[in-house]
XYZ file of C-alpha atoms in Angstrom:
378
model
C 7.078 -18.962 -20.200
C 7.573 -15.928 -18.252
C 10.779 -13.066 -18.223
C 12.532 -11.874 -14.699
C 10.674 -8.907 -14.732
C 7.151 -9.924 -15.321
C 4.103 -7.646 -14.790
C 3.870 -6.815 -10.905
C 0.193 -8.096 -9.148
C 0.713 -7.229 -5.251
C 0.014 -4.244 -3.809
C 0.490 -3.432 -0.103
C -2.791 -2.385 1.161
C -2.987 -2.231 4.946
C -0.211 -2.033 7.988
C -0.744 -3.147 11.335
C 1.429 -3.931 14.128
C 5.350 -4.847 14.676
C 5.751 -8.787 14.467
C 7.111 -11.671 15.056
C 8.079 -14.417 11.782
C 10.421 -11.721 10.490
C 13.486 -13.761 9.707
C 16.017 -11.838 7.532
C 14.236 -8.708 7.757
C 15.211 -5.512 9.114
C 13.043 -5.323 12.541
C 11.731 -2.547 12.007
C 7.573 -1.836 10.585
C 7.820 -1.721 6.954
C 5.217 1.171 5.260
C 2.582 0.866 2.474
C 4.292 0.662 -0.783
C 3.262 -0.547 -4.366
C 5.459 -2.813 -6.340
C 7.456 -1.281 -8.843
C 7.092 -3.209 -12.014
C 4.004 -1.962 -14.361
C 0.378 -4.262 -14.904
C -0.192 -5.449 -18.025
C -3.483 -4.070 -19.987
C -5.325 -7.455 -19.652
C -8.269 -7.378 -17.262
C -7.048 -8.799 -13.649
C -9.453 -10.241 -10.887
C -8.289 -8.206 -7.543
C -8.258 -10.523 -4.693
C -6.576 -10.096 -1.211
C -3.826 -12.121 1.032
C -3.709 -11.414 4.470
C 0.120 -11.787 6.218
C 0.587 -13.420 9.311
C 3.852 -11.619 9.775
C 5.791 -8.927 8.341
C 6.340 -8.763 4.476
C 9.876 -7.741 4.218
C 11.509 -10.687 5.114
C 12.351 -13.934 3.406
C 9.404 -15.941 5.087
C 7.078 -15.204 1.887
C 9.292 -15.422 -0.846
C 6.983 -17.854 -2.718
C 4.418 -14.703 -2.835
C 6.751 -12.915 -4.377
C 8.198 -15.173 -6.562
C 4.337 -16.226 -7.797
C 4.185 -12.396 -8.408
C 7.400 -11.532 -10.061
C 7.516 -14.597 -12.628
C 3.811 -13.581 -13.553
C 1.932 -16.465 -12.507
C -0.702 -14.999 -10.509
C -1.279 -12.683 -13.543
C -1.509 -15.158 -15.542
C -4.313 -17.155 -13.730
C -5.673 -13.517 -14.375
C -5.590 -12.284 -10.715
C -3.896 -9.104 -9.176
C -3.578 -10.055 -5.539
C -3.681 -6.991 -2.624
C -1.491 -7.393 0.529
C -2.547 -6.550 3.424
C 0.032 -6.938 6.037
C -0.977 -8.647 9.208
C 1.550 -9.148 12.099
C -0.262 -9.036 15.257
C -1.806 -12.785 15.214
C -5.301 -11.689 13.881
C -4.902 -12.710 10.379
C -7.538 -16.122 10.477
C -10.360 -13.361 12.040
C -9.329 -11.136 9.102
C -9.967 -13.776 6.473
C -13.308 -15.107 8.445
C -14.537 -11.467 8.580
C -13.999 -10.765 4.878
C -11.732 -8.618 4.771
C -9.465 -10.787 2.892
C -9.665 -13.750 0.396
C -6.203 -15.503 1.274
C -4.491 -15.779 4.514
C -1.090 -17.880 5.432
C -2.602 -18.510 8.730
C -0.668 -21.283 11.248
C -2.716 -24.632 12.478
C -3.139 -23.310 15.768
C -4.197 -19.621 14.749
C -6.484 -20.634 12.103
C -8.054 -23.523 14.242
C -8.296 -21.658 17.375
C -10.447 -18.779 15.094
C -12.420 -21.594 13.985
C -12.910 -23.047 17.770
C -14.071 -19.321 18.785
C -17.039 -19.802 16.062
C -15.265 -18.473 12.885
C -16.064 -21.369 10.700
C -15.837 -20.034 7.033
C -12.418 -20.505 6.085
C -10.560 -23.745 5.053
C -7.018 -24.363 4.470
C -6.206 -25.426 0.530
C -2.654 -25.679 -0.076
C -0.262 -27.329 2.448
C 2.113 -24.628 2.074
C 4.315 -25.500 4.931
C 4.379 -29.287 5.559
C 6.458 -30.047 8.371
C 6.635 -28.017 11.580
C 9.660 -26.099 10.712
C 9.587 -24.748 14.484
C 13.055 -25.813 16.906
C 15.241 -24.541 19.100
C 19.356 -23.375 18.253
C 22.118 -23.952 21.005
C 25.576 -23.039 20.614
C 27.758 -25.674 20.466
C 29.874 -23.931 23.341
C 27.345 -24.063 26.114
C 25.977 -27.162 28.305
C 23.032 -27.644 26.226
C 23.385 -30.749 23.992
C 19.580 -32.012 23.913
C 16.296 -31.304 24.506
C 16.341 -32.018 28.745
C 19.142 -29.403 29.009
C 16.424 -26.576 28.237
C 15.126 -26.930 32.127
C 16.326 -24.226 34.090
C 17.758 -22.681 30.863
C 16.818 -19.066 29.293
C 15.284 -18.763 25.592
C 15.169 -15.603 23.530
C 12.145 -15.541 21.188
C 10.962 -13.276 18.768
C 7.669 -12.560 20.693
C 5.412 -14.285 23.483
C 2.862 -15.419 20.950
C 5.295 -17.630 20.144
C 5.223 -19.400 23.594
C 2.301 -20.985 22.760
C 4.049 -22.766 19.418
C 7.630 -23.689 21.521
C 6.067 -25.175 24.544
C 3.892 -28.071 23.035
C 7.334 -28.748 21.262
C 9.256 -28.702 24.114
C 6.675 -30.574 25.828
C 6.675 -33.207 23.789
C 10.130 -33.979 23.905
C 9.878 -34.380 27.517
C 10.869 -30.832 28.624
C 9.243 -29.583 31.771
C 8.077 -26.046 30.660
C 7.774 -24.826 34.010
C 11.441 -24.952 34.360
C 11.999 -23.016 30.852
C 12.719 -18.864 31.165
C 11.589 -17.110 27.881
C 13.006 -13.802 27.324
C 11.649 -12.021 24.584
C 14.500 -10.372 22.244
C 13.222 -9.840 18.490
C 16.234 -10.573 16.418
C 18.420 -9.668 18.940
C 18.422 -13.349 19.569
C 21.299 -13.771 17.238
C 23.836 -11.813 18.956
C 22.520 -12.789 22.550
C 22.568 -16.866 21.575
C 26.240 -15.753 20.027
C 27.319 -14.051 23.225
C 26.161 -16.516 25.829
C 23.416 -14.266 26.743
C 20.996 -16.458 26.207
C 20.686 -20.263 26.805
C 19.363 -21.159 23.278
C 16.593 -19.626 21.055
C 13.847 -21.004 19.519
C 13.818 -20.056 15.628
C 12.413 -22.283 12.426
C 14.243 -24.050 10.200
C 14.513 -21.277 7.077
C 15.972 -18.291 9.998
C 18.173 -20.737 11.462
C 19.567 -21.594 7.960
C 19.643 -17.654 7.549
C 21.554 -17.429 10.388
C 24.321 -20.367 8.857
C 25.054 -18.273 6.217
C 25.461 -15.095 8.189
C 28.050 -16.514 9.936
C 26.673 -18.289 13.229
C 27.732 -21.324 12.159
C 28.705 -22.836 15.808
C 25.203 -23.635 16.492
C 23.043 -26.781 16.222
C 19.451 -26.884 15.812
C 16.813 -29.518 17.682
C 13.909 -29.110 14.912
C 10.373 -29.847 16.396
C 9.477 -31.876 13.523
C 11.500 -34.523 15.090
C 9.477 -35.041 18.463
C 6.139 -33.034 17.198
C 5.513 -34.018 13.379
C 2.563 -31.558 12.044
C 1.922 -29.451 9.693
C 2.445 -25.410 9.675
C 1.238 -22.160 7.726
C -1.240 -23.070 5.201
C -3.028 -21.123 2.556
C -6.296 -20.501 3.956
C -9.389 -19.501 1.741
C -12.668 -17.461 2.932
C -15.069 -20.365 1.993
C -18.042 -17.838 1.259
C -15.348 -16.037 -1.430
C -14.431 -19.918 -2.735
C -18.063 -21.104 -3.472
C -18.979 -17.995 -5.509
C -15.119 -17.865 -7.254
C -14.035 -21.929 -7.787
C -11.966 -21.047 -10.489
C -10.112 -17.740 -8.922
C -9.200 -19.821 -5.902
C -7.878 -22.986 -8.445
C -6.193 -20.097 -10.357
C -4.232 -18.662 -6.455
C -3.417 -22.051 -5.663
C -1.812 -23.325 -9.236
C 0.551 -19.972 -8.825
C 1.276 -20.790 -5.689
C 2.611 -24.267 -6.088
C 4.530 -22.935 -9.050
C 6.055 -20.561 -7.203
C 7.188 -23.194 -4.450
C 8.538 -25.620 -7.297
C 10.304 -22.547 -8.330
C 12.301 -21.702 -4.603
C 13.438 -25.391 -5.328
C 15.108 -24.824 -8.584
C 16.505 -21.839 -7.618
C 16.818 -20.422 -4.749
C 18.929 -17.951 -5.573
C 16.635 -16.232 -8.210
C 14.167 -16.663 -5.281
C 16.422 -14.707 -2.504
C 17.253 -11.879 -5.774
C 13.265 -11.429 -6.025
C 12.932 -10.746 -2.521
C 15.411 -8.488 -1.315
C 14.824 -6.687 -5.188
C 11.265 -6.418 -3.738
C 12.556 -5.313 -0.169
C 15.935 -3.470 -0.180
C 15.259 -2.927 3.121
C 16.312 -6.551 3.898
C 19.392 -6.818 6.511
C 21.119 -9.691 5.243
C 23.785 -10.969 3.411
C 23.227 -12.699 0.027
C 24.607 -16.667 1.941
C 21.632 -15.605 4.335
C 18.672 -14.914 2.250
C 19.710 -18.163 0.193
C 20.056 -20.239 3.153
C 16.410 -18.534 3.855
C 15.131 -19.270 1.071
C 16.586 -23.329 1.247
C 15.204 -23.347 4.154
C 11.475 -22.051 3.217
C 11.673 -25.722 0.851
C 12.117 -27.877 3.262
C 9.741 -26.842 5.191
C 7.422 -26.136 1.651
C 8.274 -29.563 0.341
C 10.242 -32.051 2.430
C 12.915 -31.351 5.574
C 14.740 -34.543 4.323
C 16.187 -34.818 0.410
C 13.917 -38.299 0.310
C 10.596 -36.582 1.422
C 11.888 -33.777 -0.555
C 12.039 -36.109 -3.959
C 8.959 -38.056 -2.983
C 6.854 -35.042 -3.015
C 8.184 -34.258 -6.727
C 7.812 -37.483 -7.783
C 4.262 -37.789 -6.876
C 4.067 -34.402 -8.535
C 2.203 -33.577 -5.554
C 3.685 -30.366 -3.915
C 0.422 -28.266 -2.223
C -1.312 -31.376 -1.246
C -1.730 -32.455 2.468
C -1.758 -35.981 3.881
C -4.669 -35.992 5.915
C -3.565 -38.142 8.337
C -1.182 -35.574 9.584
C -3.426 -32.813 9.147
C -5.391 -35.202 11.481
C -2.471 -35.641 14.248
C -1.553 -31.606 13.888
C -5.503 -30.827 14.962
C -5.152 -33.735 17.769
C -1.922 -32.029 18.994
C -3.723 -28.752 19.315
C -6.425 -30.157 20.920
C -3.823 -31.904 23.689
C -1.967 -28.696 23.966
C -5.142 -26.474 23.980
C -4.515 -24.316 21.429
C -8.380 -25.940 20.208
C -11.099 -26.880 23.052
C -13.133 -28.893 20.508
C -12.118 -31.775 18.316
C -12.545 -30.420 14.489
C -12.888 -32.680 11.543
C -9.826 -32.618 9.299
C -12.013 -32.916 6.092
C -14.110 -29.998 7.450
C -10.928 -27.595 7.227
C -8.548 -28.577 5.308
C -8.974 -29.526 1.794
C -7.049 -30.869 -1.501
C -9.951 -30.177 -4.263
C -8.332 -26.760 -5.031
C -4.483 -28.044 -5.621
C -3.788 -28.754 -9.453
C -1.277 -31.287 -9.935
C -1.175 -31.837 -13.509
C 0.832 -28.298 -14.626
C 3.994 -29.352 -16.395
C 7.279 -28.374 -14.327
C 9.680 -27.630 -18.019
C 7.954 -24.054 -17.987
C 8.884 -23.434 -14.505
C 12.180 -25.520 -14.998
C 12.955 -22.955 -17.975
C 11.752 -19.598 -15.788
C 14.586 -20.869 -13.060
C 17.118 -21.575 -15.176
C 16.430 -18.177 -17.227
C 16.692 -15.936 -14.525
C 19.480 -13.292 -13.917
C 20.063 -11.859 -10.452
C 20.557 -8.252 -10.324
C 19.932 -7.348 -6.511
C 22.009 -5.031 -4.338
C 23.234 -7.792 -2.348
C 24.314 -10.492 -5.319
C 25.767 -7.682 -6.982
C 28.264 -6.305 -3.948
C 28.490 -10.423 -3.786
C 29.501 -11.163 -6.987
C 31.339 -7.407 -8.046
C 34.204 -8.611 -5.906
């Protein structure tokens, strides 16, 4: 069983571009830092994780949280960051440069489609498209149709190409829709009536709840465009020579997923302890950090308990991984049709490690960040 403040295995290796899937972060590029917290004298295996988006946010707080609680280190591995935020993170991982990546369906696929064919997706790390659009509740949109002729602040234009097979599919004509890129000055502009709606996913807009924009409703895209999302992909030349190293990333990982269920408080406190730099108040970066499990393990409370349950949190139903690759191929995001069993693969998850020792690692741990402190001092 592992403390709060377990030995540290990320390090923050490379910096590229501004980005987009920075929910709860600070909007600003973040610089190469090393985690605080001292290794342990045991002999680690260094591997690296490519981002598809910038780190200090709440978008990867089961990295952290597989860091912080010690369960990478103690598959033995010290994992290397390298943050990625301008889309290229599947050509990183197919060009060797990394190990890991957290790489979307339609960026991963679309590297594959372009002749990158040596990586493979191994835990289903985001299992429902956690991709929608917000309205306030005080303007004339009140479904999906009212988007024609309407204005939509998003993060970035790269994201165009994940809203409009959404909106498509519920029957919006995306030749009517104006996009009007805004970073996280979405909020205030959706708030103010600058802005028609704004397309978000489900963890930022349950950031944004406990902010305070709380007169909003949300039309999730799992509702008229059921797929899959961000996966952890594996560099299949790195996976046949290290078997056990990638069993070893993916058993953290799932533990550290279990874990943002039990508590997703301790989860926010890692996060913004790991990034102080965070903008957002401690309701937010729990409401994040809710939101990153349903999307991680159910976006209803019976899909939610089915996937414990089966004790099968990582693993993907491959008929949806099926209908996610169709959709991409109808939306052409792919050219080609791909075979599911080609690219995405269950023989790495481990589904046998006992949830009491994460169970106890939840309910043992204190929070002592900034934010729950000027929370819970008053």
């Amino acid at each position: 069983m592992k403390n709060t403040k377990k030995l540290a295995s990320l390090l923050i290796v490379g910096l590229m571009a501004a980005g987009m899937l920075s929910g709860c972060g600070n909007g600003s590029d973040t610089s190469t830092t090393e985690s605080g917290t001292e290794a342990s004298g045991k002999n680690l295996t260094e591997v690296k994780w490519v981002s598809p988006a910038a780190l200090a946010s709440l978008d990867f707080v089961w990295m952290y949280v597989a860091d912080e609680m010690g369960y990478f280190a103690d598959e033995g591995l010290k994992v290397n960051i390298i943050e990625n935020t301008d889309g290229s993170d599947a050509r990183f991982l197919a060009a060797g440069s990394a190990d890991f990546a957290a790489s979307s369906p339609a960026v991963a696929l679309s590297t594959v489609d372009a002749g990158a064919t040596n990586i493979k997706a191994i835990v289903n790390n985001v299992s429902s498209n956690i991709f929608g659009i917000a309205y306030a509740n005080k303007s004339d949109v009140k479904d999906w149709k009212d988007l024609e002729g309407k204005k939509i602040a998003i993060t970035g234009e790269a994201l165009i190409s994940i809203y409009n097979p959404i909106l498509a599919a519920a029957g919006v004509d995306t030749s009517k829709v104006e996009y009007v890129v805004l970073g996280n000055a979405r909020y205030e502009a959706l708030e103010l009536g600058a802005a028609d709606a704004m397309g978000t996913w489900i963890s930022e807009y349950d950031m944004c709840e406990g902010m305070g924009y709380t007169d909003w409703t949300f039309l999730s895209g799992n509702d008229v465009l059921p797929q899959i999302a961000n996966s952890l992909w594996v560099n299949t030349d790195f996976a046949e020579k290290n078997p056990d190293t990638v069993k070893g990333f993916a058993r953290a990982i799932t533990k550290a997923m279990y874990f943002c269920y039990k508590n997703p408080e301790a989860a926010a406190d890692i996060a913004l302890n790991r990034y102080p730099e965070i903008e957002c108040t401690w309701e937010g970066a729990v409401g994040a950090v809710n939101g990153n499990v349903s999307g991680m393990l159910g976006m209803t409370d019976e899909a939610l308990q089915a996937t414990l349950d089966a004790h099968s949190i990582g693993v993907y139903d491959m008929e949806m991984v099926k209908k996610t690759i169709a959709n991409l191929l109808a939306g052409g995001s792919i050219k080609q049709e791909l075979d599911a069993e080609t690219y995405y693969t269950n023989e790495y998850v481990d589904t046998t490690w006992d949830y009491a020792d994460v169970d106890a690692d939840a309910a043992a741990y204190t929070c002592a960040s900034k934010v729950y402190t000027e929370v819970n001092a008053a």
